[in-house]
């Protein structure tokens, strides 16, 4: 569970949005820099995901520290925060039946060396740290991460 302020999550839940068919993704700085936004979004939408919300944005250090607070004790935490703030990202909410699990299948393993052929990370990721895309790991985190980036008015 992330340590985000409860207000955002409560606001999100209060809007009575069905969260079980939604997941949250970021196209990370390496993917944006290498001009992979188009091909990655094409693969996502061709795989049956509907874009509910999307923006090009850049995380501040405080944003990234909060978003990845769950990894605070991990040795890669500082590198992760500096990498995730190194350039623009695309943040998006995606909708599909069984969204969280199906999206994680579509992106492949965290380390692209272990990712299955044809997955987004296998095709577009450079390394375990610069791994092109994020996908929420549970319905609860999808709701929390979506609320971190988007208000209800930004979701369609
Ligand atoms: P993601 O799952 O999107 O969010 C946490 C990120 O931490 C993960 O992608 C990787 O980019 C990064 N990460 C996870 N494990 C390691 C590791 N062992 N070394 C470096 N980075 C890692």
mmCIF file of C-alpha atoms and ligand atoms in Angstrom:
data_model
loop_
_atom_site.group_PDB
_atom_site.id
_atom_site.type_symbol
_atom_site.label_atom_id
_atom_site.label_comp_id
_atom_site.label_asym_id
_atom_site.label_seq_id
_atom_site.Cartn_x
_atom_site.Cartn_y
_atom_site.Cartn_z
ATOM 1 C CA UNK A 1 0.000 0.000 0.000
ATOM 2 C CA UNK A 2 1.339 3.400 -0.925
ATOM 3 C CA UNK A 3 1.569 6.117 1.693
ATOM 4 C CA UNK A 4 -0.379 8.678 -0.307
ATOM 5 C CA UNK A 5 -2.707 11.102 1.439
ATOM 6 C CA UNK A 6 -6.052 9.471 2.077
ATOM 7 C CA UNK A 7 -7.883 12.520 0.786
ATOM 8 C CA UNK A 8 -7.012 11.788 -2.858
ATOM 9 C CA UNK A 9 -8.101 8.169 -2.599
ATOM 10 C CA UNK A 10 -11.277 8.995 -0.718
ATOM 11 C CA UNK A 11 -12.103 11.668 -3.275
ATOM 12 C CA UNK A 12 -11.586 9.098 -6.029
ATOM 13 C CA UNK A 13 -13.715 6.462 -4.306
ATOM 14 C CA UNK A 14 -16.398 9.017 -3.512
ATOM 15 C CA UNK A 15 -16.864 9.561 -7.213
ATOM 16 C CA UNK A 16 -18.135 5.973 -7.262
ATOM 17 C CA UNK A 17 -15.948 5.050 -10.221
ATOM 18 C CA UNK A 18 -15.645 1.314 -10.949
ATOM 19 C CA UNK A 19 -11.984 0.687 -10.271
ATOM 20 C CA UNK A 20 -11.760 -3.066 -10.802
ATOM 21 C CA UNK A 21 -11.558 -2.753 -14.597
ATOM 22 C CA UNK A 22 -8.969 -0.016 -14.527
ATOM 23 C CA UNK A 23 -5.222 0.172 -14.223
ATOM 24 C CA UNK A 24 -2.670 2.960 -14.137
ATOM 25 C CA UNK A 25 0.405 3.239 -16.354
ATOM 26 C CA UNK A 26 3.348 5.539 -16.940
ATOM 27 C CA UNK A 27 5.464 5.556 -20.079
ATOM 28 C CA UNK A 28 8.770 6.279 -18.400
ATOM 29 C CA UNK A 29 11.437 8.872 -19.359
ATOM 30 C CA UNK A 30 13.486 6.425 -21.479
ATOM 31 C CA UNK A 31 10.429 5.511 -23.588
ATOM 32 C CA UNK A 32 9.466 9.164 -24.093
ATOM 33 C CA UNK A 33 13.052 10.187 -25.000
ATOM 34 C CA UNK A 34 13.333 7.409 -27.568
ATOM 35 C CA UNK A 35 10.035 8.450 -29.237
ATOM 36 C CA UNK A 36 8.288 5.205 -28.258
ATOM 37 C CA UNK A 37 5.065 6.917 -27.106
ATOM 38 C CA UNK A 38 3.293 6.186 -30.405
ATOM 39 C CA UNK A 39 4.252 2.520 -30.795
ATOM 40 C CA UNK A 40 3.605 1.725 -27.124
ATOM 41 C CA UNK A 41 0.174 3.399 -27.098
ATOM 42 C CA UNK A 42 -0.649 1.596 -30.334
ATOM 43 C CA UNK A 43 0.142 -1.766 -28.741
ATOM 44 C CA UNK A 44 -1.862 -0.857 -25.633
ATOM 45 C CA UNK A 45 -4.986 0.180 -27.544
ATOM 46 C CA UNK A 46 -4.663 -2.698 -30.054
ATOM 47 C CA UNK A 47 -4.698 -5.019 -27.026
ATOM 48 C CA UNK A 48 -8.153 -3.792 -26.051
ATOM 49 C CA UNK A 49 -7.408 -1.110 -23.463
ATOM 50 C CA UNK A 50 -9.424 2.109 -23.586
ATOM 51 C CA UNK A 51 -7.651 5.316 -22.544
ATOM 52 C CA UNK A 52 -9.685 6.879 -19.736
ATOM 53 C CA UNK A 53 -7.207 9.678 -18.897
ATOM 54 C CA UNK A 54 -3.784 10.659 -20.228
ATOM 55 C CA UNK A 55 -1.183 13.414 -19.912
ATOM 56 C CA UNK A 56 2.441 14.280 -20.688
ATOM 57 C CA UNK A 57 3.959 15.478 -17.431
ATOM 58 C CA UNK A 58 7.175 15.494 -15.412
ATOM 59 C CA UNK A 59 7.486 14.242 -11.849
ATOM 60 C CA UNK A 60 9.169 16.431 -9.250
ATOM 61 C CA UNK A 61 11.544 14.778 -6.802
ATOM 62 C CA UNK A 62 8.855 15.005 -4.117
ATOM 63 C CA UNK A 63 6.304 13.405 -6.485
ATOM 64 C CA UNK A 64 8.601 10.489 -7.309
ATOM 65 C CA UNK A 65 9.609 9.982 -3.674
ATOM 66 C CA UNK A 66 5.940 9.779 -2.703
ATOM 67 C CA UNK A 67 4.897 7.608 -5.643
ATOM 68 C CA UNK A 68 7.701 5.101 -4.930
ATOM 69 C CA UNK A 69 7.623 5.388 -1.112
ATOM 70 C CA UNK A 70 6.917 1.646 -1.021
ATOM 71 C CA UNK A 71 10.497 1.088 -2.311
ATOM 72 C CA UNK A 72 12.125 3.547 0.134
ATOM 73 C CA UNK A 73 14.297 0.919 1.807
ATOM 74 C CA UNK A 74 15.438 -0.671 -1.458
ATOM 75 C CA UNK A 75 19.005 -0.016 -2.649
ATOM 76 C CA UNK A 76 17.747 1.296 -6.008
ATOM 77 C CA UNK A 77 15.343 3.873 -4.510
ATOM 78 C CA UNK A 78 17.477 7.007 -5.043
ATOM 79 C CA UNK A 79 18.406 5.981 -8.588
ATOM 80 C CA UNK A 80 14.745 5.221 -9.299
ATOM 81 C CA UNK A 81 13.668 8.673 -8.095
ATOM 82 C CA UNK A 82 16.350 10.488 -10.083
ATOM 83 C CA UNK A 83 15.606 8.445 -13.211
ATOM 84 C CA UNK A 84 11.832 8.983 -12.958
ATOM 85 C CA UNK A 85 12.359 12.755 -12.653
ATOM 86 C CA UNK A 86 14.920 12.914 -15.497
ATOM 87 C CA UNK A 87 12.411 13.809 -18.202
ATOM 88 C CA UNK A 88 8.751 13.830 -19.179
ATOM 89 C CA UNK A 89 6.540 10.791 -18.704
ATOM 90 C CA UNK A 90 3.107 9.890 -20.034
ATOM 91 C CA UNK A 91 0.659 9.051 -17.241
ATOM 92 C CA UNK A 92 -2.561 7.268 -18.177
ATOM 93 C CA UNK A 93 -5.522 5.380 -16.779
ATOM 94 C CA UNK A 94 -6.573 2.377 -18.862
ATOM 95 C CA UNK A 95 -9.820 0.409 -18.872
ATOM 96 C CA UNK A 96 -10.422 -3.200 -19.840
ATOM 97 C CA UNK A 97 -11.927 -6.242 -18.213
ATOM 98 C CA UNK A 98 -9.288 -7.664 -15.833
ATOM 99 C CA UNK A 99 -7.181 -4.568 -16.524
ATOM 100 C CA UNK A 100 -4.479 -4.907 -13.846
ATOM 101 C CA UNK A 101 -3.541 -8.500 -14.624
ATOM 102 C CA UNK A 102 -3.921 -8.235 -18.402
ATOM 103 C CA UNK A 103 -1.810 -5.079 -18.511
ATOM 104 C CA UNK A 104 0.976 -6.715 -16.517
ATOM 105 C CA UNK A 105 0.915 -9.611 -18.980
ATOM 106 C CA UNK A 106 1.097 -7.133 -21.872
ATOM 107 C CA UNK A 107 4.105 -5.262 -20.444
ATOM 108 C CA UNK A 108 6.050 -8.367 -19.345
ATOM 109 C CA UNK A 109 8.506 -8.935 -16.491
ATOM 110 C CA UNK A 110 10.135 -5.989 -14.675
ATOM 111 C CA UNK A 111 13.519 -6.992 -16.085
ATOM 112 C CA UNK A 112 13.289 -6.929 -19.906
ATOM 113 C CA UNK A 113 15.781 -9.820 -20.026
ATOM 114 C CA UNK A 114 13.095 -11.982 -18.389
ATOM 115 C CA UNK A 115 10.153 -10.514 -20.335
ATOM 116 C CA UNK A 116 8.270 -12.723 -22.792
ATOM 117 C CA UNK A 117 8.679 -12.198 -26.543
ATOM 118 C CA UNK A 118 6.335 -9.554 -27.916
ATOM 119 C CA UNK A 119 5.744 -7.837 -24.577
ATOM 120 C CA UNK A 120 6.188 -4.072 -24.345
ATOM 121 C CA UNK A 121 9.226 -4.312 -22.082
ATOM 122 C CA UNK A 122 10.844 -6.964 -24.297
ATOM 123 C CA UNK A 123 10.412 -4.665 -27.292
ATOM 124 C CA UNK A 124 11.057 -1.234 -25.794
ATOM 125 C CA UNK A 125 12.895 -1.506 -22.444
ATOM 126 C CA UNK A 126 16.642 -1.075 -22.070
ATOM 127 C CA UNK A 127 17.195 -2.469 -18.560
ATOM 128 C CA UNK A 128 15.495 -3.292 -15.244
ATOM 129 C CA UNK A 129 15.741 0.360 -14.191
ATOM 130 C CA UNK A 130 14.925 1.945 -17.569
ATOM 131 C CA UNK A 131 12.089 -0.456 -18.268
ATOM 132 C CA UNK A 132 9.851 1.724 -20.458
ATOM 133 C CA UNK A 133 6.518 1.300 -18.659
ATOM 134 C CA UNK A 134 4.878 1.031 -15.269
ATOM 135 C CA UNK A 135 1.760 -1.001 -14.573
ATOM 136 C CA UNK A 136 -0.122 -1.099 -11.256
ATOM 137 C CA UNK A 137 0.232 -4.379 -9.360
ATOM 138 C CA UNK A 138 -3.249 -4.484 -7.756
ATOM 139 C CA UNK A 139 -6.696 -2.909 -8.053
ATOM 140 C CA UNK A 140 -6.042 -0.998 -4.848
ATOM 141 C CA UNK A 141 -2.767 0.450 -6.123
ATOM 142 C CA UNK A 142 -4.362 1.235 -9.491
ATOM 143 C CA UNK A 143 -6.929 3.390 -7.683
ATOM 144 C CA UNK A 144 -4.301 5.051 -5.481
ATOM 145 C CA UNK A 145 -1.901 5.737 -8.355
ATOM 146 C CA UNK A 146 -4.705 7.036 -10.608
ATOM 147 C CA UNK A 147 -5.837 9.421 -7.877
ATOM 148 C CA UNK A 148 -2.237 10.588 -7.427
ATOM 149 C CA UNK A 149 -2.135 11.819 -11.045
ATOM 150 C CA UNK A 150 -5.716 12.586 -12.084
ATOM 151 C CA UNK A 151 -8.773 14.267 -10.665
ATOM 152 C CA UNK A 152 -12.217 12.871 -11.440
ATOM 153 C CA UNK A 153 -12.760 15.649 -14.006
ATOM 154 C CA UNK A 154 -9.783 14.396 -16.039
ATOM 155 C CA UNK A 155 -11.272 10.897 -16.499
ATOM 156 C CA UNK A 156 -13.521 10.021 -19.430
HETATM 157 P P1 LIG B 1 8.028 -0.548 -11.716
HETATM 158 O O1 LIG B 1 7.558 -1.904 -11.315
HETATM 159 O O2 LIG B 1 7.281 0.220 -12.698
HETATM 160 O O3 LIG B 1 8.204 0.324 -10.402
HETATM 161 C C1 LIG B 1 9.296 0.111 -9.533
HETATM 162 C C2 LIG B 1 10.545 0.177 -10.355
HETATM 163 O O4 LIG B 1 11.746 -0.023 -9.660
HETATM 164 C C3 LIG B 1 10.530 -0.967 -11.361
HETATM 165 O O5 LIG B 1 9.522 -0.710 -12.299
HETATM 166 C C4 LIG B 1 11.944 -0.928 -11.866
HETATM 167 O O6 LIG B 1 12.125 0.061 -12.852
HETATM 168 C C5 LIG B 1 12.675 -0.502 -10.612
HETATM 169 N N1 LIG B 1 13.342 -1.666 -10.071
HETATM 170 C C6 LIG B 1 12.764 -2.756 -9.540
HETATM 171 N N2 LIG B 1 13.710 -3.636 -9.151
HETATM 172 C C7 LIG B 1 14.894 -3.072 -9.448
HETATM 173 C C8 LIG B 1 16.241 -3.495 -9.289
HETATM 174 N N3 LIG B 1 16.529 -4.670 -8.738
HETATM 175 N N4 LIG B 1 17.204 -2.661 -9.707
HETATM 176 C C9 LIG B 1 16.893 -1.466 -10.258
HETATM 177 N N5 LIG B 1 15.629 -1.015 -10.439
HETATM 178 C C10 LIG B 1 14.643 -1.813 -10.040
#
